[in-house]
C-alpha cells in the first residue's frame, strides 16, 4: 500500500494545535495537508487565529475559513508548523524550496514552539545536497549573485515557468549549490548582512520537534533535546 508520508506528518502536526493559539501556517506540499487538517478542526469548533507564511497558504486558509492575522497584528506566535527541504541530526535545516523563506523565518522566529514536518527523505546526515535558497533584492541582483559566486557558492537565479521567480516580497531567489557537508557556520555568517540579501534559507536549530512521515506508515516524532 502506498502511504502519503507528507499527509501523515501534516495531519499529525495539526494535533498540536490547541484552542486559543496563534498558529503559524507554513508553506509547501507538506504544510498544505496540515493547513487542511487545521481547517477541518476550525470547522469543528476549534478557536484559533493564524498567520500564513505565503500568499498561497493565505489563500488556502481563507478558503477553509481559518481566522487570519497580519504580521503587524501580533507580537508572538504560540506554535509554528512548517515543512523543510533538508534537516540534519543537529536540527540544522534548509528551507525555502517554495520561495517563502523570509516569511517562514519571521513567523518561526516569533514562535514559542516550532514543529518541522516532512517525509523521511528530508532527513540527511549533512545538509547541502539541496540548493540553499537566498532571497535577494531585484535592484543589484547581478552584483549580489557575483558576491555569492566569489565565495564559490554557484548561485543560480531561480526561474519558474520560464520567468524569473519573484517572491511574495517582490524579490528574486538565488539558489546556492553548496554540496552536502559545506561549512554551515561560515556560509551563515557570510550571508547574514551581505549587501542585497534579505534572508537565507538556513534555519539552524530552530525547531522543538520534527514530525516525520515514513514509508513504513509510521509517523516518527523526534524531539529536540536542546529546546
Ligand atoms: C517553502 C518551504 C517548504 O516548507 C519546503 O520547501 C518544503 O516543501 P514541501 O513540504 O513541499 O517538500 O520552505 O518555502
mmCIF file of C-alpha atoms and ligand atoms in Angstrom:
data_model
loop_
_atom_site.group_PDB
_atom_site.id
_atom_site.type_symbol
_atom_site.label_atom_id
_atom_site.label_comp_id
_atom_site.label_asym_id
_atom_site.label_seq_id
_atom_site.Cartn_x
_atom_site.Cartn_y
_atom_site.Cartn_z
ATOM 1 C CA UNK A 1 0.000 0.000 0.000
ATOM 2 C CA UNK A 2 1.315 3.460 -0.955
ATOM 3 C CA UNK A 3 1.345 5.805 2.051
ATOM 4 C CA UNK A 4 1.241 9.598 1.808
ATOM 5 C CA UNK A 5 4.119 10.496 4.106
ATOM 6 C CA UNK A 6 3.570 14.242 3.820
ATOM 7 C CA UNK A 7 -0.116 13.918 4.636
ATOM 8 C CA UNK A 8 0.600 11.726 7.663
ATOM 9 C CA UNK A 9 3.146 14.219 9.022
ATOM 10 C CA UNK A 10 0.918 17.232 8.339
ATOM 11 C CA UNK A 11 -2.150 15.725 9.937
ATOM 12 C CA UNK A 12 -0.201 14.561 12.997
ATOM 13 C CA UNK A 13 1.253 18.035 13.495
ATOM 14 C CA UNK A 14 -2.227 19.572 13.405
ATOM 15 C CA UNK A 15 -2.965 17.667 16.619
ATOM 16 C CA UNK A 16 -0.584 20.028 18.436
ATOM 17 C CA UNK A 17 -2.844 22.996 17.628
ATOM 18 C CA UNK A 18 -4.971 23.899 20.653
ATOM 19 C CA UNK A 19 -7.821 26.292 21.372
ATOM 20 C CA UNK A 20 -6.811 29.929 21.735
ATOM 21 C CA UNK A 21 -3.463 29.608 19.971
ATOM 22 C CA UNK A 22 -1.925 31.938 17.416
ATOM 23 C CA UNK A 23 -0.631 29.474 14.837
ATOM 24 C CA UNK A 24 1.992 29.974 12.131
ATOM 25 C CA UNK A 25 0.908 28.177 8.980
ATOM 26 C CA UNK A 26 3.807 27.028 6.799
ATOM 27 C CA UNK A 27 4.124 26.729 3.044
ATOM 28 C CA UNK A 28 4.598 23.791 0.693
ATOM 29 C CA UNK A 29 3.125 20.412 -0.103
ATOM 30 C CA UNK A 30 3.503 19.031 3.439
ATOM 31 C CA UNK A 31 2.209 22.173 5.136
ATOM 32 C CA UNK A 32 -0.736 22.021 2.720
ATOM 33 C CA UNK A 33 -2.010 18.889 4.484
ATOM 34 C CA UNK A 34 -1.501 20.431 7.917
ATOM 35 C CA UNK A 35 -3.465 23.542 6.886
ATOM 36 C CA UNK A 36 -6.290 21.357 5.561
ATOM 37 C CA UNK A 37 -6.400 19.465 8.856
ATOM 38 C CA UNK A 38 -6.398 22.697 10.873
ATOM 39 C CA UNK A 39 -9.194 24.000 8.633
ATOM 40 C CA UNK A 40 -11.243 20.924 9.434
ATOM 41 C CA UNK A 41 -10.621 21.441 13.159
ATOM 42 C CA UNK A 42 -11.801 25.056 12.846
ATOM 43 C CA UNK A 43 -14.969 23.853 11.113
ATOM 44 C CA UNK A 44 -15.457 21.527 14.094
ATOM 45 C CA UNK A 45 -15.269 24.425 16.570
ATOM 46 C CA UNK A 46 -11.562 24.994 17.278
ATOM 47 C CA UNK A 47 -10.936 28.672 18.028
ATOM 48 C CA UNK A 48 -7.564 29.907 16.790
ATOM 49 C CA UNK A 49 -6.043 32.739 14.836
ATOM 50 C CA UNK A 50 -3.352 32.069 12.279
ATOM 51 C CA UNK A 51 -0.557 33.812 10.456
ATOM 52 C CA UNK A 52 0.187 32.417 6.985
ATOM 53 C CA UNK A 53 3.761 32.334 5.652
ATOM 54 C CA UNK A 54 2.901 32.921 1.979
ATOM 55 C CA UNK A 55 0.151 34.188 -0.270
ATOM 56 C CA UNK A 56 -0.533 30.566 -1.321
ATOM 57 C CA UNK A 57 -1.102 29.471 2.277
ATOM 58 C CA UNK A 58 -3.123 32.603 2.950
ATOM 59 C CA UNK A 59 -5.457 31.747 0.056
ATOM 60 C CA UNK A 60 -5.815 28.159 1.267
ATOM 61 C CA UNK A 61 -6.510 29.239 4.850
ATOM 62 C CA UNK A 62 -9.087 31.825 3.754
ATOM 63 C CA UNK A 63 -10.860 29.225 1.652
ATOM 64 C CA UNK A 64 -11.013 26.956 4.711
ATOM 65 C CA UNK A 65 -12.357 29.731 6.942
ATOM 66 C CA UNK A 66 -9.332 29.872 9.274
ATOM 67 C CA UNK A 67 -9.312 33.295 11.002
ATOM 68 C CA UNK A 68 -6.143 35.151 9.982
ATOM 69 C CA UNK A 69 -3.978 37.867 11.458
ATOM 70 C CA UNK A 70 -1.475 40.040 9.647
ATOM 71 C CA UNK A 71 2.104 40.086 10.869
ATOM 72 C CA UNK A 72 1.660 43.581 12.326
ATOM 73 C CA UNK A 73 -1.280 42.447 14.436
ATOM 74 C CA UNK A 74 0.704 40.015 16.585
ATOM 75 C CA UNK A 75 3.615 40.111 18.981
ATOM 76 C CA UNK A 76 4.116 36.365 19.288
ATOM 77 C CA UNK A 77 3.112 33.081 17.729
ATOM 78 C CA UNK A 78 2.261 30.140 20.002
ATOM 79 C CA UNK A 79 3.081 27.401 17.521
ATOM 80 C CA UNK A 80 4.578 27.488 14.022
ATOM 81 C CA UNK A 81 4.329 24.394 11.808
ATOM 82 C CA UNK A 82 6.178 24.262 8.507
ATOM 83 C CA UNK A 83 7.957 21.984 6.066
ATOM 84 C CA UNK A 84 11.699 21.659 5.395
ATOM 85 C CA UNK A 85 13.824 20.750 2.401
ATOM 86 C CA UNK A 86 16.613 19.032 4.361
ATOM 87 C CA UNK A 87 17.463 18.613 8.032
ATOM 88 C CA UNK A 88 20.448 17.034 9.793
ATOM 89 C CA UNK A 89 20.669 15.325 13.214
ATOM 90 C CA UNK A 90 21.736 18.632 14.811
ATOM 91 C CA UNK A 91 18.401 20.155 13.654
ATOM 92 C CA UNK A 92 20.096 22.355 11.032
ATOM 93 C CA UNK A 93 17.586 22.812 8.222
ATOM 94 C CA UNK A 94 17.427 24.217 4.717
ATOM 95 C CA UNK A 95 14.070 25.796 3.870
ATOM 96 C CA UNK A 96 12.777 27.940 1.058
ATOM 97 C CA UNK A 97 12.287 25.401 -1.708
ATOM 98 C CA UNK A 98 8.954 27.112 -2.324
ATOM 99 C CA UNK A 99 10.498 30.571 -2.085
ATOM 100 C CA UNK A 100 8.711 31.578 1.130
ATOM 101 C CA UNK A 101 11.768 31.508 3.392
ATOM 102 C CA UNK A 102 11.639 35.117 4.575
ATOM 103 C CA UNK A 103 8.090 34.999 5.916
ATOM 104 C CA UNK A 104 8.709 31.485 7.208
ATOM 105 C CA UNK A 105 11.717 32.718 9.186
ATOM 106 C CA UNK A 106 9.890 35.781 10.530
ATOM 107 C CA UNK A 107 6.993 33.626 11.742
ATOM 108 C CA UNK A 108 9.193 30.847 13.193
ATOM 109 C CA UNK A 109 11.342 33.433 14.996
ATOM 110 C CA UNK A 110 8.245 34.768 16.753
ATOM 111 C CA UNK A 111 7.070 31.323 17.796
ATOM 112 C CA UNK A 112 7.220 29.871 21.288
ATOM 113 C CA UNK A 113 7.239 26.424 19.718
ATOM 114 C CA UNK A 114 8.243 25.288 16.232
ATOM 115 C CA UNK A 115 7.442 21.978 14.518
ATOM 116 C CA UNK A 116 9.020 20.979 11.203
ATOM 117 C CA UNK A 117 7.021 18.423 9.227
ATOM 118 C CA UNK A 118 8.360 16.230 6.447
ATOM 119 C CA UNK A 119 8.578 12.902 4.709
ATOM 120 C CA UNK A 120 11.589 10.807 5.641
ATOM 121 C CA UNK A 121 13.548 11.772 2.503
ATOM 122 C CA UNK A 122 14.231 15.147 4.153
ATOM 123 C CA UNK A 123 16.354 13.572 6.917
ATOM 124 C CA UNK A 124 20.023 13.744 5.894
ATOM 125 C CA UNK A 125 23.373 13.313 7.630
ATOM 126 C CA UNK A 126 24.675 16.600 6.229
ATOM 127 C CA UNK A 127 22.640 19.363 4.604
ATOM 128 C CA UNK A 128 23.642 20.905 1.265
ATOM 129 C CA UNK A 129 22.758 18.435 -1.481
ATOM 130 C CA UNK A 130 19.569 20.511 -1.776
ATOM 131 C CA UNK A 131 20.209 24.049 -3.038
ATOM 132 C CA UNK A 132 20.219 26.790 -0.407
ATOM 133 C CA UNK A 133 17.664 29.485 -1.328
ATOM 134 C CA UNK A 134 18.664 33.102 -0.714
ATOM 135 C CA UNK A 135 16.182 35.958 -1.175
ATOM 136 C CA UNK A 136 17.863 38.920 -2.882
ATOM 137 C CA UNK A 137 16.677 42.382 -3.916
ATOM 138 C CA UNK A 138 15.871 42.807 -7.605
ATOM 139 C CA UNK A 139 17.897 46.011 -7.671
ATOM 140 C CA UNK A 140 21.536 44.995 -7.837
ATOM 141 C CA UNK A 141 20.698 41.288 -8.160
ATOM 142 C CA UNK A 142 23.502 40.711 -10.650
ATOM 143 C CA UNK A 143 26.053 42.175 -8.239
ATOM 144 C CA UNK A 144 24.637 40.186 -5.303
ATOM 145 C CA UNK A 145 24.942 37.000 -7.386
ATOM 146 C CA UNK A 146 28.557 37.925 -8.192
ATOM 147 C CA UNK A 147 29.296 38.407 -4.478
ATOM 148 C CA UNK A 148 27.994 34.910 -3.768
ATOM 149 C CA UNK A 149 29.762 33.402 -6.780
ATOM 150 C CA UNK A 150 33.053 34.843 -5.495
ATOM 151 C CA UNK A 151 32.754 32.533 -2.470
ATOM 152 C CA UNK A 152 32.344 29.549 -4.818
ATOM 153 C CA UNK A 153 28.697 29.048 -3.939
ATOM 154 C CA UNK A 154 27.453 28.527 -7.524
ATOM 155 C CA UNK A 155 24.365 30.753 -7.282
ATOM 156 C CA UNK A 156 21.611 30.200 -9.854
ATOM 157 C CA UNK A 157 18.818 32.725 -10.261
ATOM 158 C CA UNK A 158 15.543 30.863 -9.777
ATOM 159 C CA UNK A 159 13.343 30.581 -12.860
ATOM 160 C CA UNK A 160 9.745 29.347 -12.752
ATOM 161 C CA UNK A 161 7.588 28.732 -15.815
ATOM 162 C CA UNK A 162 10.207 30.429 -17.984
ATOM 163 C CA UNK A 163 10.209 33.633 -15.905
ATOM 164 C CA UNK A 164 12.461 34.865 -13.130
ATOM 165 C CA UNK A 165 10.742 33.783 -9.912
ATOM 166 C CA UNK A 166 9.506 36.700 -7.787
ATOM 167 C CA UNK A 167 8.771 36.146 -4.094
ATOM 168 C CA UNK A 168 5.723 37.404 -2.190
ATOM 169 C CA UNK A 169 8.003 40.246 -1.083
ATOM 170 C CA UNK A 170 8.847 41.278 -4.655
ATOM 171 C CA UNK A 171 12.398 39.887 -4.592
ATOM 172 C CA UNK A 172 14.389 37.261 -6.508
ATOM 173 C CA UNK A 173 15.757 33.944 -5.231
ATOM 174 C CA UNK A 174 19.346 32.836 -5.773
ATOM 175 C CA UNK A 175 19.748 29.089 -5.230
ATOM 176 C CA UNK A 176 23.223 28.232 -3.950
ATOM 177 C CA UNK A 177 24.707 24.871 -4.919
ATOM 178 C CA UNK A 178 26.990 24.176 -1.986
ATOM 179 C CA UNK A 179 27.080 20.398 -1.773
ATOM 180 C CA UNK A 180 26.495 18.245 1.301
ATOM 181 C CA UNK A 181 28.914 18.977 4.115
ATOM 182 C CA UNK A 182 29.535 22.670 3.390
ATOM 183 C CA UNK A 183 30.707 24.839 6.265
ATOM 184 C CA UNK A 184 27.324 25.868 7.703
ATOM 185 C CA UNK A 185 28.550 28.491 10.182
ATOM 186 C CA UNK A 186 30.820 30.123 7.611
ATOM 187 C CA UNK A 187 28.102 30.396 4.950
ATOM 188 C CA UNK A 188 25.565 31.583 7.562
ATOM 189 C CA UNK A 189 27.960 34.267 8.759
ATOM 190 C CA UNK A 190 28.870 35.454 5.279
ATOM 191 C CA UNK A 191 25.255 35.628 4.082
ATOM 192 C CA UNK A 192 23.973 37.446 7.155
ATOM 193 C CA UNK A 193 24.356 41.121 6.368
ATOM 194 C CA UNK A 194 25.579 40.636 2.791
ATOM 195 C CA UNK A 195 24.550 43.588 0.654
ATOM 196 C CA UNK A 196 21.483 42.726 -1.425
ATOM 197 C CA UNK A 197 20.481 39.713 0.700
ATOM 198 C CA UNK A 198 17.144 39.956 2.510
ATOM 199 C CA UNK A 199 17.329 36.499 4.132
ATOM 200 C CA UNK A 200 18.569 32.978 3.502
ATOM 201 C CA UNK A 201 17.140 29.515 3.980
ATOM 202 C CA UNK A 202 19.422 28.274 6.776
ATOM 203 C CA UNK A 203 17.212 27.598 9.797
ATOM 204 C CA UNK A 204 19.658 26.409 12.437
ATOM 205 C CA UNK A 205 18.361 24.545 15.478
ATOM 206 C CA UNK A 206 15.040 26.396 15.407
ATOM 207 C CA UNK A 207 12.546 23.601 15.897
ATOM 208 C CA UNK A 208 11.333 21.930 19.072
ATOM 209 C CA UNK A 209 10.462 18.741 17.248
ATOM 210 C CA UNK A 210 10.308 17.131 13.838
ATOM 211 C CA UNK A 211 7.335 15.088 12.714
ATOM 212 C CA UNK A 212 8.357 12.649 10.007
ATOM 213 C CA UNK A 213 6.067 10.572 7.835
ATOM 214 C CA UNK A 214 7.766 7.283 6.918
ATOM 215 C CA UNK A 215 7.233 4.875 4.025
ATOM 216 C CA UNK A 216 6.529 2.137 6.592
ATOM 217 C CA UNK A 217 3.370 4.042 7.607
ATOM 218 C CA UNK A 218 4.917 5.091 10.918
ATOM 219 C CA UNK A 219 4.996 8.739 11.979
ATOM 220 C CA UNK A 220 8.233 9.471 13.871
ATOM 221 C CA UNK A 221 8.320 12.318 16.359
ATOM 222 C CA UNK A 222 11.854 13.489 17.054
ATOM 223 C CA UNK A 223 12.161 15.862 19.996
ATOM 224 C CA UNK A 224 14.993 18.402 20.045
ATOM 225 C CA UNK A 225 16.837 17.804 23.340
ATOM 226 C CA UNK A 226 18.356 21.298 23.300
ATOM 227 C CA UNK A 227 14.917 23.007 23.388
HETATM 228 C C1 LIG B 1 8.759 26.748 1.233
HETATM 229 C C2 LIG B 1 9.430 25.799 2.147
HETATM 230 C C3 LIG B 1 8.816 24.449 2.260
HETATM 231 O O1 LIG B 1 8.392 24.270 3.554
HETATM 232 C C4 LIG B 1 9.838 23.416 1.874
HETATM 233 O O2 LIG B 1 10.274 23.699 0.545
HETATM 234 C C5 LIG B 1 9.278 22.007 1.945
HETATM 235 O O3 LIG B 1 8.285 21.862 0.980
HETATM 236 P P1 LIG B 1 7.492 20.508 0.752
HETATM 237 O O4 LIG B 1 6.746 20.221 2.002
HETATM 238 O O5 LIG B 1 6.613 20.812 -0.423
HETATM 239 O O6 LIG B 1 8.502 19.430 0.421
HETATM 240 O O7 LIG B 1 10.407 26.071 2.782
HETATM 241 O O8 LIG B 1 9.481 27.938 1.125
#
